[in-house]
Coordinates of N, CA and C in Angstrom, one line a residue:
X1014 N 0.8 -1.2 0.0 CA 0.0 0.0 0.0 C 0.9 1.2 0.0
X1015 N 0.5 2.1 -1.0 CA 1.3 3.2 -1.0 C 0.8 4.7 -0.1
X1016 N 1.5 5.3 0.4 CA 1.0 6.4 1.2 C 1.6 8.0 0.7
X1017 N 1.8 8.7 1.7 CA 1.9 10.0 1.3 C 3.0 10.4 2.2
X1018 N 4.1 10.9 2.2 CA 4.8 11.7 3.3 C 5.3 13.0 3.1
X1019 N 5.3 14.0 4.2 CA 5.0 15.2 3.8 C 6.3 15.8 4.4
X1020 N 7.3 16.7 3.8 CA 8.3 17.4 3.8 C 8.0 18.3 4.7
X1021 N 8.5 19.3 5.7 CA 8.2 20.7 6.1 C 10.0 21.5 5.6
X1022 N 9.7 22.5 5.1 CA 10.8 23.4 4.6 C 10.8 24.8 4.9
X1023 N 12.0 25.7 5.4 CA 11.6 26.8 5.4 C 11.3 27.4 4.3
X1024 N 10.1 28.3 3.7 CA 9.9 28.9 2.3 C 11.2 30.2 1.9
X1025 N 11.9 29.7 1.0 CA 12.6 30.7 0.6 C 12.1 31.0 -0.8
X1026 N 10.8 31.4 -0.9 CA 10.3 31.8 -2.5 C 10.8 31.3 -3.6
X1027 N 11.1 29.7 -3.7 CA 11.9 29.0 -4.4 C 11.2 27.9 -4.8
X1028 N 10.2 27.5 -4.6 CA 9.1 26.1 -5.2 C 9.9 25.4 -6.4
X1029 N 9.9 25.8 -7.5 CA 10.5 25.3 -8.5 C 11.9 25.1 -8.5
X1030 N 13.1 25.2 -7.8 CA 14.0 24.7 -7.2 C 13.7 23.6 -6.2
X1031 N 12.7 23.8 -5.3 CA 12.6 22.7 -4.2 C 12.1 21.6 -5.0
X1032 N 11.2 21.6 -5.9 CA 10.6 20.5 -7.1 C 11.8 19.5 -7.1
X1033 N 12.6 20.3 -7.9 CA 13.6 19.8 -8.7 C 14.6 19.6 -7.8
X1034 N 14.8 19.5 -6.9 CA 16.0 19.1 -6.2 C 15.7 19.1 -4.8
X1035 N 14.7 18.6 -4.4 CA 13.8 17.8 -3.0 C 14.2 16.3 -3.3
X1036 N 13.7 15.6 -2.1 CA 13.8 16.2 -0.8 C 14.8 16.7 -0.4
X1037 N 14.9 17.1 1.0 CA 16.6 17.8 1.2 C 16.9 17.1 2.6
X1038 N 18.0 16.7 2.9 CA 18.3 15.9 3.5 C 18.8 17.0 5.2
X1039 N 18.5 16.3 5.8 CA 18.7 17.2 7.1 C 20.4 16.3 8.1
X1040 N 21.3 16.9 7.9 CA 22.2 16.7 8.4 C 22.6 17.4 9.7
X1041 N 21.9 17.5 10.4 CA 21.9 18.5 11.8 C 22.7 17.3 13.0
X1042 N 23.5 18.2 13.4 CA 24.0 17.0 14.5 C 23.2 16.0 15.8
X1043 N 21.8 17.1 16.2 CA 20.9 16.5 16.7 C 19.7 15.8 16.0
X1044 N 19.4 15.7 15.0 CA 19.0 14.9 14.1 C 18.8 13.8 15.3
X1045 N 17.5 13.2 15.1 CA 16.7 12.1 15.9 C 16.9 10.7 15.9
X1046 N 17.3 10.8 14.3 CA 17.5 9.4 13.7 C 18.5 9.3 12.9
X1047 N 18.7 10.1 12.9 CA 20.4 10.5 12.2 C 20.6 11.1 10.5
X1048 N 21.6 11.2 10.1 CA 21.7 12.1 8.6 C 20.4 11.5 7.5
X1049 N 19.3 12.3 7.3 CA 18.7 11.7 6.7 C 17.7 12.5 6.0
X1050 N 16.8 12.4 5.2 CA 15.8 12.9 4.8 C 14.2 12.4 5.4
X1051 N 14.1 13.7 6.8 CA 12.8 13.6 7.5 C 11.3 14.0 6.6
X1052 N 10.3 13.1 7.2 CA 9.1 13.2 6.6 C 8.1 12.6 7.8
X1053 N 6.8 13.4 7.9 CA 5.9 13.2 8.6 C 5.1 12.3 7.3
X1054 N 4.4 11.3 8.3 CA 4.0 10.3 7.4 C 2.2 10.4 7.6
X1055 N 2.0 10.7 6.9 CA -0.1 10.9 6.6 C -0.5 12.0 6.9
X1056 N -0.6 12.2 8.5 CA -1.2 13.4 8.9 C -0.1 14.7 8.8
X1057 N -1.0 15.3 7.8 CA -0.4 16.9 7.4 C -0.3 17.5 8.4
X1058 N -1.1 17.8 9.3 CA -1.2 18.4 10.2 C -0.1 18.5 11.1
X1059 N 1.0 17.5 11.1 CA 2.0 17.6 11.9 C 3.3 18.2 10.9
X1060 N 3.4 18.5 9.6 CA 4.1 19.5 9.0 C 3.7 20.2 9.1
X1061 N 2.3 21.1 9.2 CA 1.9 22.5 9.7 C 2.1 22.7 10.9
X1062 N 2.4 22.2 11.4 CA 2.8 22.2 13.5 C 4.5 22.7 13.6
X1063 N 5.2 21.8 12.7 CA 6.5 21.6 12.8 C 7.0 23.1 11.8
X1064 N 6.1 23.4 10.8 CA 6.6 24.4 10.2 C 6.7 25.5 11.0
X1065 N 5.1 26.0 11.7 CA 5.1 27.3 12.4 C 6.0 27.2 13.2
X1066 N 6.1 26.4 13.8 CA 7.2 26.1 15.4 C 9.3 26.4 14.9
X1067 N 9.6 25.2 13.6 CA 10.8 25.5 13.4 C 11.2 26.6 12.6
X1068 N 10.0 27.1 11.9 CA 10.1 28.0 10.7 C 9.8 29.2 11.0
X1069 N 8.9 29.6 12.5 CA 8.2 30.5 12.6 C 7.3 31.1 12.1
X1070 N 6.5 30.6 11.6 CA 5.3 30.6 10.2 C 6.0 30.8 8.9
X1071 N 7.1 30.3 8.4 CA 7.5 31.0 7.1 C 8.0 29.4 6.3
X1072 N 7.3 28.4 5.8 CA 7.8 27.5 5.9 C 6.6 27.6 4.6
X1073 N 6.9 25.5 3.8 CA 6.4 25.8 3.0 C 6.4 23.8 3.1
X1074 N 5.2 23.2 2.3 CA 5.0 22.0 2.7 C 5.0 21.0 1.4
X1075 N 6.3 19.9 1.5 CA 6.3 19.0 0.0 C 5.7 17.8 0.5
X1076 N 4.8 17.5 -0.7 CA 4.5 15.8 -0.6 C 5.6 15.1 -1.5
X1077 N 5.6 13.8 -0.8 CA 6.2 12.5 -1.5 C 5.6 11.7 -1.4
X1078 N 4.9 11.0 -2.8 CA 4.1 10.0 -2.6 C 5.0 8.5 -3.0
X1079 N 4.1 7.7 -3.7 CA 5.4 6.3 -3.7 C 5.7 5.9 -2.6
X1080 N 5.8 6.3 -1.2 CA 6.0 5.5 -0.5 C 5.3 3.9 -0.3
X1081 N 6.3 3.4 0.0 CA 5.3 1.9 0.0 C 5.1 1.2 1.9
X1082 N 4.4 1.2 2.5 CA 3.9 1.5 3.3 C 4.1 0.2 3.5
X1083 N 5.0 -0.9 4.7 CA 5.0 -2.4 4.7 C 6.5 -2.7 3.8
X1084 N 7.3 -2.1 3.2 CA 8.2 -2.3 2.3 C 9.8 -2.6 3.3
X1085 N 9.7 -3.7 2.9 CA 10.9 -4.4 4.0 C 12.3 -3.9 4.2
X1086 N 12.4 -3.1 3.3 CA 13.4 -2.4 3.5 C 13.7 -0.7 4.4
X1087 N 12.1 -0.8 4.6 CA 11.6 0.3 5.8 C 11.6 -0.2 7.3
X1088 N 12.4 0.3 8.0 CA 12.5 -0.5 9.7 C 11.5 0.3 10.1
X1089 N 10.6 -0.8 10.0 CA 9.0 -0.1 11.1 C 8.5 -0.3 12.3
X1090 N 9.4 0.9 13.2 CA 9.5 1.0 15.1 C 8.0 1.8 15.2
X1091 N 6.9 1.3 13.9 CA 5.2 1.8 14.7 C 4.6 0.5 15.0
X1092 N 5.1 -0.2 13.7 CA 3.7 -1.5 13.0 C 4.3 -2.9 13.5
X1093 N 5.9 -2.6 13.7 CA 6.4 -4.3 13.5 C 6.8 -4.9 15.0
X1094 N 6.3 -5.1 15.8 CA 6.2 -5.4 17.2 C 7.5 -6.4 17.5
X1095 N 7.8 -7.0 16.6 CA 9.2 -7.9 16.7 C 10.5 -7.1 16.4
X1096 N 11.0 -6.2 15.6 CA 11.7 -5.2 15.6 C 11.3 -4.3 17.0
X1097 N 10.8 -3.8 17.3 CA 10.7 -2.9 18.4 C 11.1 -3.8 19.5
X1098 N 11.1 -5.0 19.8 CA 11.4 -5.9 21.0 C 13.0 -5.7 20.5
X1099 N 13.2 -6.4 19.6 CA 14.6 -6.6 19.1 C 15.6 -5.0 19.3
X1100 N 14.9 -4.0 19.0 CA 15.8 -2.6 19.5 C 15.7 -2.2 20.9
X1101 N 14.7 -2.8 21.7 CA 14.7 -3.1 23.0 C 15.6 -3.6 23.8
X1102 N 15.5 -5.0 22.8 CA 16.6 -5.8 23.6 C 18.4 -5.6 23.4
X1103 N 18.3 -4.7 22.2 CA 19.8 -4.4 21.8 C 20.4 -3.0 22.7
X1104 N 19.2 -1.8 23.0 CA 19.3 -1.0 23.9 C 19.9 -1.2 25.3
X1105 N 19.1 -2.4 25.9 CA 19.5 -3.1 27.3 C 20.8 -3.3 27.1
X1106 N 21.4 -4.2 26.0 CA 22.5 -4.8 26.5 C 23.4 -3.7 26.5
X1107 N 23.4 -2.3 25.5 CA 24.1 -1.4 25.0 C 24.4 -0.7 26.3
X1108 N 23.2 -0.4 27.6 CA 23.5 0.1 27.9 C 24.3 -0.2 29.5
X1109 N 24.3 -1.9 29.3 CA 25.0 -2.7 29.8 C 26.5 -2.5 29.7
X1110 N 26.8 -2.5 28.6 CA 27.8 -2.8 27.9 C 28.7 -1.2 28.1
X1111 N 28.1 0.0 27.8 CA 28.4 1.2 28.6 C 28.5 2.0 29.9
X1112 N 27.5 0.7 30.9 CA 27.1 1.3 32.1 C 26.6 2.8 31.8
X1113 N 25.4 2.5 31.3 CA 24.7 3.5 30.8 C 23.0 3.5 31.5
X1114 N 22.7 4.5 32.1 CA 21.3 4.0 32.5 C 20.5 5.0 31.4
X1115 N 20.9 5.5 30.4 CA 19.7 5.7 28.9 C 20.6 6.1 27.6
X1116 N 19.9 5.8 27.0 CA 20.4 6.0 25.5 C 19.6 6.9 24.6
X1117 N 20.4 7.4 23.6 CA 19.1 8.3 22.3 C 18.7 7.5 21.9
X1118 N 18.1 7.4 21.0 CA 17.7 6.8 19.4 C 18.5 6.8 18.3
X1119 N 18.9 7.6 18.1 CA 20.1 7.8 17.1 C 21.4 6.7 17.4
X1120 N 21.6 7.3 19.1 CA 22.8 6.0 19.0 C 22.5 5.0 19.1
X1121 N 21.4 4.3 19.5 CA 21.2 3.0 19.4 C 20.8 2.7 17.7
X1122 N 20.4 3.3 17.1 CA 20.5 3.2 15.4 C 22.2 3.2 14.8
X1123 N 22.6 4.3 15.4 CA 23.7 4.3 14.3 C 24.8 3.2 15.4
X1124 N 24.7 2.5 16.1 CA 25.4 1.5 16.9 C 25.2 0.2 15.7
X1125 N 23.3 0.1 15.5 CA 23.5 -1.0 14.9 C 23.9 -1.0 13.3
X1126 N 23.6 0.3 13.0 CA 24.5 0.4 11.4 C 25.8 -0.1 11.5
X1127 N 26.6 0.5 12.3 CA 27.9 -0.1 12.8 C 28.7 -0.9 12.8
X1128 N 27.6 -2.2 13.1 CA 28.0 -3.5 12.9 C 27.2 -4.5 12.3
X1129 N 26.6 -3.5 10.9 CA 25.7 -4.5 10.5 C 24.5 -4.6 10.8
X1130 N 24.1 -4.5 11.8 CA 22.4 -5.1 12.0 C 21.4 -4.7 11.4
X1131 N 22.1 -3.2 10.6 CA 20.3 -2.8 9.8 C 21.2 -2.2 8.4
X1132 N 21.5 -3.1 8.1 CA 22.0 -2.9 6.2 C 21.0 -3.2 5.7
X1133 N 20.5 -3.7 5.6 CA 18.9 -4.0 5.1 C 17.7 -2.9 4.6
X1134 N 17.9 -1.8 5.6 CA 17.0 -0.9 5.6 C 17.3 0.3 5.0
X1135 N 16.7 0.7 4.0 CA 17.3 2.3 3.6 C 16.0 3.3 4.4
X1136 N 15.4 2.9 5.6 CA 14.8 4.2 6.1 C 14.0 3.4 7.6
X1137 N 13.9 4.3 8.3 CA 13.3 3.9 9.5 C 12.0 5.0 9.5
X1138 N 10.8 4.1 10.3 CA 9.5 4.5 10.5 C 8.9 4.6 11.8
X1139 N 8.6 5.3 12.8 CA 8.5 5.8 13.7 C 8.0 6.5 14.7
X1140 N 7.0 6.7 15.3 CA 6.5 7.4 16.4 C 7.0 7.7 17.8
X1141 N 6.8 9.5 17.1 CA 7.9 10.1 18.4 C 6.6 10.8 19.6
X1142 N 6.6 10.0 20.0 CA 5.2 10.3 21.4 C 6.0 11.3 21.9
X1143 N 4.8 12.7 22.6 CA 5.4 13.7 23.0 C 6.0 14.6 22.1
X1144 N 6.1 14.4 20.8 CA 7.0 15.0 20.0 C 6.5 16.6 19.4
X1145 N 5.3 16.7 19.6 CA 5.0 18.0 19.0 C 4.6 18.8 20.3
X1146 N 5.8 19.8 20.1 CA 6.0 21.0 20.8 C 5.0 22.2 20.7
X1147 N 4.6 23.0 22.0 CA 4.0 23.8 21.6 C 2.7 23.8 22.0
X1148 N 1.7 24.4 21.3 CA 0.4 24.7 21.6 C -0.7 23.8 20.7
X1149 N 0.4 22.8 19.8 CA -0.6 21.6 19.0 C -1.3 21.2 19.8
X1150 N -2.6 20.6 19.6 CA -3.5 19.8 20.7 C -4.1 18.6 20.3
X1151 N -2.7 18.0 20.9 CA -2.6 16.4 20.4 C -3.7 16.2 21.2
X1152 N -4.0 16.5 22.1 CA -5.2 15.9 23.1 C -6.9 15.7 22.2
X1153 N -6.8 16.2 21.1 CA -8.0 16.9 20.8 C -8.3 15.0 19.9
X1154 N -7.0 14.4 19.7 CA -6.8 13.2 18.9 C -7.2 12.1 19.4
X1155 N -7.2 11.9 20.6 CA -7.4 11.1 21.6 C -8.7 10.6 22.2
X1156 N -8.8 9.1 22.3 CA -10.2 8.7 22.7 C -9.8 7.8 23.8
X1157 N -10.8 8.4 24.7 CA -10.2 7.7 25.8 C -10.8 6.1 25.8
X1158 N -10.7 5.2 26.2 CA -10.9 4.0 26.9 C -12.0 4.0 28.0
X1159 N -11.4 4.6 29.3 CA -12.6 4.7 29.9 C -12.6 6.1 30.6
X1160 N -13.9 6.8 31.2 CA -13.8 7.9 31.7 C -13.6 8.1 32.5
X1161 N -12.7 9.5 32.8 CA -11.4 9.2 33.9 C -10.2 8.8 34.3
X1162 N -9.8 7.8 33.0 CA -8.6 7.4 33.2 C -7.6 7.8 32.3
X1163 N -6.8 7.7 32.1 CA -5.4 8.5 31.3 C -5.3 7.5 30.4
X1164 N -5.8 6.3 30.1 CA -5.6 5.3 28.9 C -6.1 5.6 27.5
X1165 N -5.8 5.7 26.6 CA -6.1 6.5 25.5 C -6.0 5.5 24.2
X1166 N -6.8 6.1 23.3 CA -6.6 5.7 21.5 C -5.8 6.5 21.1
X1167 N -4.2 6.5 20.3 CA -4.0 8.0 19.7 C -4.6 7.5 18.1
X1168 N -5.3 8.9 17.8 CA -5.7 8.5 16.5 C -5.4 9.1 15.7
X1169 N -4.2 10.0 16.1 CA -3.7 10.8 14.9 C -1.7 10.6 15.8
X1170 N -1.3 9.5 15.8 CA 0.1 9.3 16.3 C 0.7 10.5 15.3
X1171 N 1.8 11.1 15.8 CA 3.0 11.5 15.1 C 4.0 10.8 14.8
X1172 N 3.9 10.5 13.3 CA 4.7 9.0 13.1 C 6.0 10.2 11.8
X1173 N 7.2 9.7 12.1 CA 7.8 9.6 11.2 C 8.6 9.4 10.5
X1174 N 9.2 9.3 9.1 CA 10.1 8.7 8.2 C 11.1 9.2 8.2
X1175 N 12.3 8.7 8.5 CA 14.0 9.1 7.7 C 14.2 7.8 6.9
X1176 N 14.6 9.2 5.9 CA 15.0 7.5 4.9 C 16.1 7.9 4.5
X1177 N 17.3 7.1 4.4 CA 18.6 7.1 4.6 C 19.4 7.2 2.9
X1178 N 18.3 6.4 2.3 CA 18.2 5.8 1.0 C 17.5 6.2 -0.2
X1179 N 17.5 7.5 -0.6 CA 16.7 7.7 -1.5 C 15.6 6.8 -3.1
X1180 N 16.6 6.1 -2.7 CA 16.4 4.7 -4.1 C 14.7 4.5 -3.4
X1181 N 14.1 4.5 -2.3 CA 12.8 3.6 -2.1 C 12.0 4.9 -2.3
X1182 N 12.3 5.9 -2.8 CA 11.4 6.8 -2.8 C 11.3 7.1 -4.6
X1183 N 10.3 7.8 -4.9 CA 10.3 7.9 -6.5 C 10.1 9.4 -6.6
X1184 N 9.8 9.9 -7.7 CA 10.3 11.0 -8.4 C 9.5 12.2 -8.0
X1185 N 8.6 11.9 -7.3 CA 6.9 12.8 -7.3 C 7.1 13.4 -6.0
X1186 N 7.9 14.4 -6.0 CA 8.1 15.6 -4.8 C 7.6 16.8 -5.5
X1187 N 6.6 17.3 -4.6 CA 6.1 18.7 -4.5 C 5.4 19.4 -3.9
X1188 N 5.8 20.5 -4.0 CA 5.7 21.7 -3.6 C 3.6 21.5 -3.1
X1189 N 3.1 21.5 -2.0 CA 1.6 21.6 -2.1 C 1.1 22.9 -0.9
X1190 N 2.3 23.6 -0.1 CA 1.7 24.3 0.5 C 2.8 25.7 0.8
X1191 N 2.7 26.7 0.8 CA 1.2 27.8 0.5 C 0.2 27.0 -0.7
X1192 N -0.7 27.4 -0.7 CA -1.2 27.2 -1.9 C -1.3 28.4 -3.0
X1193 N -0.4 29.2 -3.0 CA -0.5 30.2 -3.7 C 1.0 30.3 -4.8
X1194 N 1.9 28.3 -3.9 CA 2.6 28.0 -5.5 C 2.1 27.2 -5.9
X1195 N 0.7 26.3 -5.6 CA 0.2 25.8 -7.0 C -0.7 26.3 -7.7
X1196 N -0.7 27.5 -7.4 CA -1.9 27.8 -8.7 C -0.7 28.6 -9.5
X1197 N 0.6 29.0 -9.0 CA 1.4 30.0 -10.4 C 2.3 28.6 -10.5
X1198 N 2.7 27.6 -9.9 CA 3.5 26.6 -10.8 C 3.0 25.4 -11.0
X1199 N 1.7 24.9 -10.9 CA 1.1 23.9 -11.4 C 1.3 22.9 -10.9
X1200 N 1.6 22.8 -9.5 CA 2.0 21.5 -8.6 C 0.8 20.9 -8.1

């Protein structure tokens, strides 16, 4: 099944540059998941969050479609419950192994690139609970279980993609928000 993942960018009145030479890869040293090209996966609403917040309202929003949603060369820490034990269980020993009582995410990723364990995958998939800063109201997403209690449905997770590997992505990046560059460039 193919899905939709959505870029956030600061707008530098450049659409038809970002077309053509998107996605752009985010090499920031705190980078989450490491050197990669980030994407919020379905819900828009969390590039509109992440724009005002890192951009200060001045940002501008690309889709990538083609993603293939299940594609085994995507490490999926939302859907795949046996990988998620498995980076569990490699965390523990890591931080055994450091006398470490916590680790990032990153390093426990780029530990197992390191030595192999995830050659396989040109992109990781992801939900960063807590992740949206600010005045978003992730609460509004939420169904509770029972009344009164803090147990919840999230039904709009903040899930998202770094893909390390451009090859699993295809050609169809663009430009969809302001919407005032697709009516002058046809995106």
């Amino acid at each position: 099944m193919t899905d939709i993942l959505y870029q956030t960018l600061e707008d530098r009145n450049n659409p038809d540059e970002v077309e053509q030479h998107g996605p752009y890869k985010c090499t920031r040293s705190d980078a989450w998941l490491g050197h990669g090209y980030y994407f919020w996966h379905h819900f828009i609403g969390f590039a509109h969050r992440w724009g005002k917040v890192a951009y200060a309202d001045n940002y501008m929003i690309c889709s990538q479609t083609g993603f293939v949603y299940g594609n085994p060369e995507v490490l999926d820490l939302v859907g795949d419950l046996v990988m998620i034990d498995v980076i569990d269980q490699y965390t523990t020993s890591l931080k055994k192994a450091y006398n470490q009582e916590s680790m990032l995410v990153h390093t426990v990723l780029e530990h197992m690139k390191s030595i192999g364990a995830l050659t396989n995958y040109k992109a990781v998939r992801i939900e960063g609970r807590e992740s949206m800063m600010g005045s978003y109201n992730v609460r509004s997403h939420r169904l509770p279980f029972k009344k009164g209690e803090d147990s919840y449905f999230e039904m709009k997770p903040p899930v998202q993609v770094c893909v390390y590997d451009k090859s699993i992505l295809d050609n169809d990046f663009r430009v969809i928000y302001p919407d005032e560059y697709n009516l002058v460039y046809g995106s």
